[in-house]
Amino acid sequence: MIINQSVFTSEIKVSLVIPVSVKDIEKFIFLIKNLNKNIDYIFEIIAIINGCNNLEKNLNIDKLKLITHGKLINILKNKKLCPGEARNIGLDISKGNYIAFLDVNTIPESDWLENSVNLLINNPDGFLGKTIYEYTNNFEKLFIAATYGFKPLYTIPGALIKKDLFIKIGWFLPFVRSGEDSDWIKRCLLFDKNIKNKNCPTIHYSGLQNKNFFYLWKKWYKYYSCASGEVQIFQRQKYLYFFFVTFSLIFISFNWNYIFSEWQEEDIFYIPHITKIMVSFIAIIYITVRIIWLPLLKGFNFKKLNLINLVYFIYINIVIDSVKLVAFIVSSFRNLLRFNLN
């Protein structure tokens, strides 16, 4: 059956949902002003502005309704909302049959929705967005290389998804600070693997710009201490296996010569410097996999990296992994205590 594209497009009503913290209101204004031609493909824009504390008069966003041709709907909430809860509010009141998502740090190209709507002909259930993380200085570049990478990642921002799909899969987890998007994506893939469409347009994330390392590792800690306890169950199991194997190898290396040779150097099972060998082996594995292989997979180019930046890059990776380890331990004890209390 041949579908007339103009008829198909006219049947699509896109509700764009944007969670907005009141402290990011200027970013929100900048985003709306830069939607450009995308506004023509939007039925309504639902902004869930939270943390307002009765500051409606100071928000100064009424002028944005003129820019959006009256399509902007501002939902003001006094309390601070987690991203999933804010998105759920937008989903609940949306009148469109398709839902698009952005956040205040994602600026799409002017033809983002036009290209996305055209792709719905072959993928009527919709698809996730693809996000590229932008940097403005050397530190941001190295931080992105150590975390997100330079290849586009499938994300909720930039997504265009049929509203009926949320009824089948469920909505976002409302009361977690981070990870509700990856949780929903994992659930969605069980129903529709085509939700990852390699042809979908990319958007750009600028939320890491002008942030120092202290701010970012605090954010990383909050993400893993909160999200790992709530939604990253399989991630926690992976860490447990990794730590168990690592500490087991270290323990065995420290006690090998005592257990198997009783420190007799002439014994066939005596291995000189086994502790140093094992620690060096673990360090080599860490550097090879974490510092080199994974960043290469994520699109990082080591050719232009001088010695000073290489040392800095290794330092950034070690700090991030240390923060993740501490956050993992904290969240594990917190969940264990919560389980015992219940």
Tab-separated table of C-alpha atoms in Angstrom:
chain	number	residue	atom	x	y	z
A	1	MET	CA	0.000	0.000	0.000
A	2	ILE	CA	1.432	3.387	-0.973
A	3	ILE	CA	0.999	6.093	1.657
A	4	ASN	CA	0.667	9.674	0.518
A	5	GLN	CA	3.321	11.534	2.506
A	6	SER	CA	1.395	14.806	2.762
A	7	VAL	CA	-1.670	12.983	4.122
A	8	PHE	CA	0.513	11.014	6.511
A	9	THR	CA	2.220	14.159	7.788
A	10	SER	CA	-1.105	15.964	8.324
A	11	GLU	CA	-2.241	13.141	10.628
A	12	ILE	CA	0.760	13.632	12.918
A	13	LYS	CA	0.361	15.966	15.883
A	14	VAL	CA	3.606	16.410	17.789
A	15	SER	CA	3.579	17.464	21.430
A	16	LEU	CA	7.030	18.683	22.430
A	17	VAL	CA	7.726	18.107	26.154
A	18	ILE	CA	10.521	20.056	27.867
A	19	PRO	CA	11.350	19.719	31.596
A	20	VAL	CA	12.679	23.042	32.888
A	21	SER	CA	14.231	23.862	36.252
A	22	VAL	CA	13.608	27.502	37.124
A	23	LYS	CA	17.358	28.096	37.481
A	24	ASP	CA	17.695	27.175	33.795
A	25	ILE	CA	14.997	29.552	32.584
A	26	GLU	CA	17.431	31.571	30.460
A	27	LYS	CA	18.564	28.393	28.717
A	28	PHE	CA	14.907	27.537	28.108
A	29	ILE	CA	14.284	30.947	26.539
A	30	PHE	CA	17.357	30.487	24.347
A	31	LEU	CA	16.103	27.029	23.281
A	32	ILE	CA	12.640	28.295	22.306
A	33	LYS	CA	14.131	31.176	20.336
A	34	ASN	CA	16.296	28.730	18.402
A	35	LEU	CA	13.654	26.148	17.495
A	36	ASN	CA	13.186	28.056	14.225
A	37	LYS	CA	11.458	25.958	11.540
A	38	ASN	CA	10.813	23.136	14.005
A	39	ILE	CA	7.884	25.131	15.404
A	40	ASP	CA	5.992	24.575	12.130
A	41	TYR	CA	5.969	20.809	12.814
A	42	ILE	CA	4.852	21.120	16.443
A	43	PHE	CA	1.230	20.941	17.565
A	44	GLU	CA	2.002	22.154	21.106
A	45	ILE	CA	5.014	22.830	23.334
A	46	ILE	CA	4.569	21.764	26.946
A	47	ALA	CA	7.158	23.244	29.307
A	48	ILE	CA	7.077	21.878	32.854
A	49	ILE	CA	8.812	24.672	34.774
A	50	ASN	CA	9.517	23.426	38.294
A	51	GLY	CA	11.006	24.936	41.427
A	52	CYS	CA	9.173	28.205	40.808
A	53	ASN	CA	8.265	28.986	44.428
A	54	ASN	CA	5.587	31.461	43.317
A	55	LEU	CA	8.003	33.410	41.105
A	56	GLU	CA	5.671	33.381	38.107
A	57	LYS	CA	5.868	37.162	37.651
A	58	ASN	CA	9.644	37.072	37.420
A	59	LEU	CA	9.879	34.355	34.776
A	60	ASN	CA	9.140	36.770	31.906
A	61	ILE	CA	8.270	34.022	29.417
A	62	ASP	CA	4.946	35.246	28.048
A	63	LYS	CA	6.747	36.745	25.043
A	64	LEU	CA	7.758	33.214	24.053
A	65	LYS	CA	4.143	32.473	23.161
A	66	LEU	CA	4.438	34.960	20.294
A	67	ILE	CA	7.562	33.187	19.013
A	68	THR	CA	5.789	29.820	19.141
A	69	HIS	CA	2.564	31.169	17.547
A	70	GLY	CA	0.637	30.455	20.724
A	71	LYS	CA	1.743	26.817	20.883
A	72	LEU	CA	3.617	27.162	24.194
A	73	ILE	CA	1.937	25.815	27.319
A	74	ASN	CA	3.764	26.666	30.571
A	75	ILE	CA	3.071	24.333	33.500
A	76	LEU	CA	4.437	25.997	36.654
A	77	LYS	CA	5.254	23.798	39.657
A	78	ASN	CA	6.485	25.178	42.960
A	79	LYS	CA	8.321	22.043	44.017
A	80	LYS	CA	11.396	20.680	42.313
A	81	LEU	CA	10.625	17.743	40.043
A	82	CYS	CA	12.813	14.901	38.881
A	83	PRO	CA	13.120	14.750	35.073
A	84	GLY	CA	10.935	11.650	34.799
A	85	GLU	CA	8.144	13.178	36.876
A	86	ALA	CA	8.230	16.359	34.777
A	87	ARG	CA	8.074	14.373	31.525
A	88	ASN	CA	5.155	12.333	32.875
A	89	ILE	CA	3.203	15.525	33.584
A	90	GLY	CA	3.772	16.614	30.003
A	91	LEU	CA	2.717	13.206	28.715
A	92	ASP	CA	-0.435	13.289	30.798
A	93	ILE	CA	-1.734	16.596	29.449
A	94	SER	CA	-0.437	16.262	25.886
A	95	LYS	CA	-3.022	16.235	23.094
A	96	GLY	CA	-0.743	15.101	20.283
A	97	ASN	CA	-0.455	11.529	19.042
A	98	TYR	CA	3.347	11.781	18.990
A	99	ILE	CA	5.628	13.013	21.753
A	100	ALA	CA	8.951	14.740	21.126
A	101	PHE	CA	11.441	15.492	23.882
A	102	LEU	CA	14.124	18.090	24.439
A	103	ASP	CA	15.822	19.518	27.491
A	104	VAL	CA	17.189	22.992	28.036
A	105	ASN	CA	20.742	21.974	27.085
A	106	THR	CA	19.837	20.419	23.729
A	107	ILE	CA	19.616	22.662	20.696
A	108	PRO	CA	18.306	20.861	17.590
A	109	GLU	CA	18.983	21.732	13.983
A	110	SER	CA	16.254	23.746	12.240
A	111	ASP	CA	15.185	20.661	10.228
A	112	TRP	CA	15.201	18.251	13.190
A	113	LEU	CA	11.457	17.627	13.336
A	114	GLU	CA	10.965	17.793	9.586
A	115	ASN	CA	13.472	14.976	9.096
A	116	SER	CA	12.089	13.086	12.098
A	117	VAL	CA	8.481	13.234	10.880
A	118	ASN	CA	9.541	11.984	7.433
A	119	LEU	CA	11.208	8.958	9.049
A	120	LEU	CA	7.908	7.966	10.681
A	121	ILE	CA	6.678	6.591	7.363
A	122	ASN	CA	8.973	3.587	7.821
A	123	ASN	CA	9.053	3.674	11.635
A	124	PRO	CA	5.503	4.603	12.719
A	125	ASP	CA	6.168	3.882	16.416
A	126	GLY	CA	8.899	6.489	16.418
A	127	PHE	CA	12.510	6.399	17.541
A	128	LEU	CA	14.974	7.689	20.096
A	129	GLY	CA	17.055	10.785	19.638
A	130	LYS	CA	20.791	10.801	19.007
A	131	THR	CA	22.901	13.223	21.000
A	132	ILE	CA	26.420	14.538	20.473
A	133	TYR	CA	28.137	16.100	23.481
A	134	GLU	CA	29.855	19.402	22.716
A	135	TYR	CA	32.964	20.913	24.283
A	136	THR	CA	34.600	24.336	24.247
A	137	ASN	CA	37.975	23.669	25.897
A	138	ASN	CA	40.564	20.960	26.434
A	139	PHE	CA	39.223	19.791	29.797
A	140	GLU	CA	35.681	19.342	28.475
A	141	LYS	CA	37.058	17.398	25.513
A	142	LEU	CA	39.003	15.015	27.777
A	143	PHE	CA	36.054	14.643	30.151
A	144	ILE	CA	33.704	13.729	27.297
A	145	ALA	CA	36.320	11.266	25.972
A	146	ALA	CA	36.426	9.609	29.398
A	147	THR	CA	32.628	9.400	29.734
A	148	TYR	CA	30.119	9.855	26.909
A	149	GLY	CA	32.479	9.744	23.936
A	150	PHE	CA	32.232	11.547	20.625
A	151	LYS	CA	29.888	9.208	18.780
A	152	PRO	CA	26.157	10.018	18.966
A	153	LEU	CA	24.374	8.317	21.860
A	154	TYR	CA	20.726	7.226	21.789
A	155	THR	CA	18.816	9.466	24.183
A	156	ILE	CA	15.339	10.617	25.200
A	157	PRO	CA	16.101	14.235	24.174
A	158	GLY	CA	15.643	14.359	20.413
A	159	ALA	CA	13.229	11.419	20.453
A	160	LEU	CA	9.926	11.340	18.561
A	161	ILE	CA	7.707	8.549	19.905
A	162	LYS	CA	4.122	7.513	19.341
A	163	LYS	CA	2.105	8.232	22.465
A	164	ASP	CA	0.438	4.820	22.358
A	165	LEU	CA	3.848	3.223	22.895
A	166	PHE	CA	3.996	4.698	26.396
A	167	ILE	CA	0.747	2.944	27.268
A	168	LYS	CA	2.335	-0.367	26.275
A	169	ILE	CA	5.718	0.175	27.942
A	170	GLY	CA	4.901	2.462	30.852
A	171	TRP	CA	5.979	6.009	31.614
A	172	PHE	CA	9.191	7.297	33.157
A	173	LEU	CA	10.172	6.524	36.737
A	174	PRO	CA	9.025	9.688	38.521
A	175	PHE	CA	11.112	9.821	41.708
A	176	VAL	CA	14.705	9.196	40.662
A	177	ARG	CA	17.151	12.020	40.039
A	178	SER	CA	18.954	10.266	37.200
A	179	GLY	CA	18.702	7.164	35.072
A	180	GLU	CA	14.977	7.263	34.355
A	181	ASP	CA	15.747	7.760	30.670
A	182	SER	CA	18.068	4.744	30.376
A	183	ASP	CA	15.544	2.663	32.337
A	184	TRP	CA	12.757	3.562	29.887
A	185	ILE	CA	15.008	2.846	26.889
A	186	LYS	CA	15.854	-0.622	28.232
A	187	ARG	CA	12.159	-1.394	28.746
A	188	CYS	CA	11.290	-0.040	25.299
A	189	LEU	CA	13.874	-2.234	23.559
A	190	LEU	CA	12.048	-5.305	24.891
A	191	PHE	CA	9.011	-4.233	22.841
A	192	ASP	CA	10.494	-2.472	19.848
A	193	LYS	CA	14.147	-2.849	18.835
A	194	ASN	CA	13.537	-0.494	15.906
A	195	ILE	CA	13.289	2.367	18.390
A	196	LYS	CA	17.018	2.815	17.695
A	197	ASN	CA	17.056	4.219	14.187
A	198	LYS	CA	20.523	4.998	12.832
A	199	ASN	CA	19.000	7.502	10.378
A	200	CYS	CA	17.412	9.737	12.999
A	201	PRO	CA	18.814	13.288	13.154
A	202	THR	CA	21.312	14.216	15.852
A	203	ILE	CA	21.024	17.016	18.376
A	204	HIS	CA	23.768	18.739	20.352
A	205	TYR	CA	24.146	18.775	24.139
A	206	SER	CA	25.899	21.802	25.649
A	207	GLY	CA	25.280	21.137	29.349
A	208	LEU	CA	28.928	20.375	30.116
A	209	GLN	CA	30.223	23.706	28.902
A	210	ASN	CA	31.818	26.060	31.442
A	211	LYS	CA	31.622	23.430	34.199
A	212	ASN	CA	34.670	22.712	36.352
A	213	PHE	CA	35.880	19.256	37.332
A	214	PHE	CA	34.622	19.603	40.915
A	215	TYR	CA	31.083	20.302	39.691
A	216	LEU	CA	31.162	17.405	37.230
A	217	TRP	CA	32.469	14.778	39.602
A	218	LYS	CA	29.822	15.839	42.165
A	219	LYS	CA	27.209	15.375	39.446
A	220	TRP	CA	28.724	11.998	38.580
A	221	TYR	CA	28.587	10.970	42.243
A	222	LYS	CA	24.938	11.979	42.555
A	223	TYR	CA	24.080	10.084	39.396
A	224	TYR	CA	25.674	6.813	40.491
A	225	SER	CA	24.777	7.032	44.184
A	226	CYS	CA	21.111	7.741	43.361
A	227	ALA	CA	20.547	6.057	40.019
A	228	SER	CA	22.562	2.901	40.688
A	229	GLY	CA	20.443	2.178	43.718
A	230	GLU	CA	17.133	2.725	41.957
A	231	VAL	CA	17.403	1.665	38.342
A	232	GLN	CA	20.855	0.245	37.590
A	233	ILE	CA	20.369	-3.220	39.044
A	234	PHE	CA	22.287	-5.043	36.325
A	235	GLN	CA	25.000	-2.387	36.412
A	236	ARG	CA	25.471	-3.098	40.113
A	237	GLN	CA	25.793	-6.821	39.459
A	238	LYS	CA	28.473	-6.110	36.858
A	239	TYR	CA	30.407	-4.010	39.368
A	240	LEU	CA	30.081	-6.696	42.017
A	241	TYR	CA	31.571	-9.322	39.709
A	242	PHE	CA	34.384	-6.972	38.703
A	243	PHE	CA	35.293	-6.034	42.285
A	244	PHE	CA	35.051	-9.639	43.462
A	245	VAL	CA	37.419	-10.888	40.743
A	246	THR	CA	39.858	-7.977	41.246
A	247	PHE	CA	40.075	-8.288	45.017
A	248	SER	CA	40.273	-12.079	44.753
A	249	LEU	CA	43.277	-11.811	42.425
A	250	ILE	CA	44.991	-9.317	44.754
A	251	PHE	CA	44.300	-11.470	47.798
A	252	ILE	CA	45.631	-14.582	46.090
A	253	SER	CA	48.752	-12.782	44.882
A	254	PHE	CA	49.567	-11.583	48.418
A	255	ASN	CA	49.135	-15.076	49.848
A	256	TRP	CA	50.219	-17.320	46.978
A	257	ASN	CA	53.767	-18.042	48.132
A	258	TYR	CA	52.634	-18.545	51.718
A	259	ILE	CA	49.844	-20.991	50.801
A	260	PHE	CA	51.498	-22.995	48.025
A	261	SER	CA	55.209	-22.884	48.823
A	262	GLU	CA	55.457	-21.658	52.441
A	263	TRP	CA	57.947	-19.074	51.181
A	264	GLN	CA	60.413	-21.737	50.082
A	265	GLU	CA	62.145	-20.206	47.061
A	266	GLU	CA	63.256	-23.595	45.733
A	267	ASP	CA	59.664	-24.859	45.671
A	268	ILE	CA	58.205	-25.285	42.161
A	269	PHE	CA	55.127	-23.247	43.119
A	270	TYR	CA	57.114	-20.278	44.427
A	271	ILE	CA	56.696	-17.241	42.153
A	272	PRO	CA	59.098	-14.329	42.745
A	273	HIS	CA	57.512	-10.847	42.927
A	274	ILE	CA	54.039	-12.274	42.341
A	275	THR	CA	52.372	-9.341	44.121
A	276	LYS	CA	54.101	-6.785	41.895
A	277	ILE	CA	53.338	-8.903	38.839
A	278	MET	CA	49.641	-9.150	39.701
A	279	VAL	CA	49.227	-5.455	40.552
A	280	SER	CA	51.045	-4.523	37.333
A	281	PHE	CA	48.842	-6.939	35.382
A	282	ILE	CA	45.653	-5.369	36.797
A	283	ALA	CA	46.990	-1.860	36.072
A	284	ILE	CA	47.836	-2.850	32.476
A	285	ILE	CA	44.352	-4.327	31.984
A	286	TYR	CA	42.772	-1.149	33.409
A	287	ILE	CA	44.819	1.161	31.203
A	288	THR	CA	44.335	-0.975	28.098
A	289	VAL	CA	40.564	-1.342	28.484
A	290	ARG	CA	39.473	1.801	30.341
A	291	ILE	CA	41.997	4.366	29.184
A	292	ILE	CA	42.595	3.228	25.602
A	293	TRP	CA	40.095	0.710	24.193
A	294	LEU	CA	36.804	2.199	25.448
A	295	PRO	CA	37.624	5.798	24.410
A	296	LEU	CA	38.684	4.503	20.991
A	297	LEU	CA	35.326	2.729	20.642
A	298	LYS	CA	33.613	6.014	21.527
A	299	GLY	CA	35.448	7.940	18.824
A	300	PHE	CA	38.375	9.510	20.692
A	301	ASN	CA	41.507	10.218	18.636
A	302	PHE	CA	44.739	9.747	20.601
A	303	LYS	CA	46.985	10.947	17.756
A	304	LYS	CA	46.752	14.626	18.733
A	305	LEU	CA	47.205	13.941	22.451
A	306	ASN	CA	50.523	15.169	23.889
A	307	LEU	CA	52.155	13.680	26.999
A	308	ILE	CA	50.754	16.279	29.418
A	309	ASN	CA	47.206	15.802	28.156
A	310	LEU	CA	47.634	12.021	28.236
A	311	VAL	CA	48.565	12.171	31.928
A	312	TYR	CA	45.644	14.552	32.517
A	313	PHE	CA	43.319	12.173	30.673
A	314	ILE	CA	44.461	9.223	32.816
A	315	TYR	CA	43.929	11.340	35.940
A	316	ILE	CA	40.375	12.255	34.850
A	317	ASN	CA	39.538	8.582	34.250
A	318	ILE	CA	40.913	7.509	37.631
A	319	VAL	CA	39.000	10.250	39.483
A	320	ILE	CA	35.751	9.408	37.687
A	321	ASP	CA	36.120	5.691	38.376
A	322	SER	CA	36.974	6.393	42.023
A	323	VAL	CA	33.872	8.567	42.364
A	324	LYS	CA	31.771	5.821	40.768
A	325	LEU	CA	33.260	3.258	43.176
A	326	VAL	CA	32.455	5.385	46.231
A	327	ALA	CA	28.953	6.107	44.905
A	328	PHE	CA	28.417	2.405	44.253
A	329	ILE	CA	29.441	1.479	47.807
A	330	VAL	CA	27.258	4.222	49.322
A	331	SER	CA	24.200	3.229	47.270
A	332	SER	CA	24.720	-0.460	48.065
A	333	PHE	CA	24.869	0.180	51.826
A	334	ARG	CA	21.891	2.516	51.564
A	335	ASN	CA	19.819	-0.153	49.793
A	336	LEU	CA	20.973	-2.815	52.232
A	337	LEU	CA	19.925	-0.645	55.175
A	338	ARG	CA	16.588	0.128	53.515
A	339	PHE	CA	15.999	-3.590	52.894
A	340	ASN	CA	16.740	-4.487	56.530
A	341	LEU	CA	14.492	-1.735	57.843
A	342	ASN	CA	11.627	-2.951	55.681
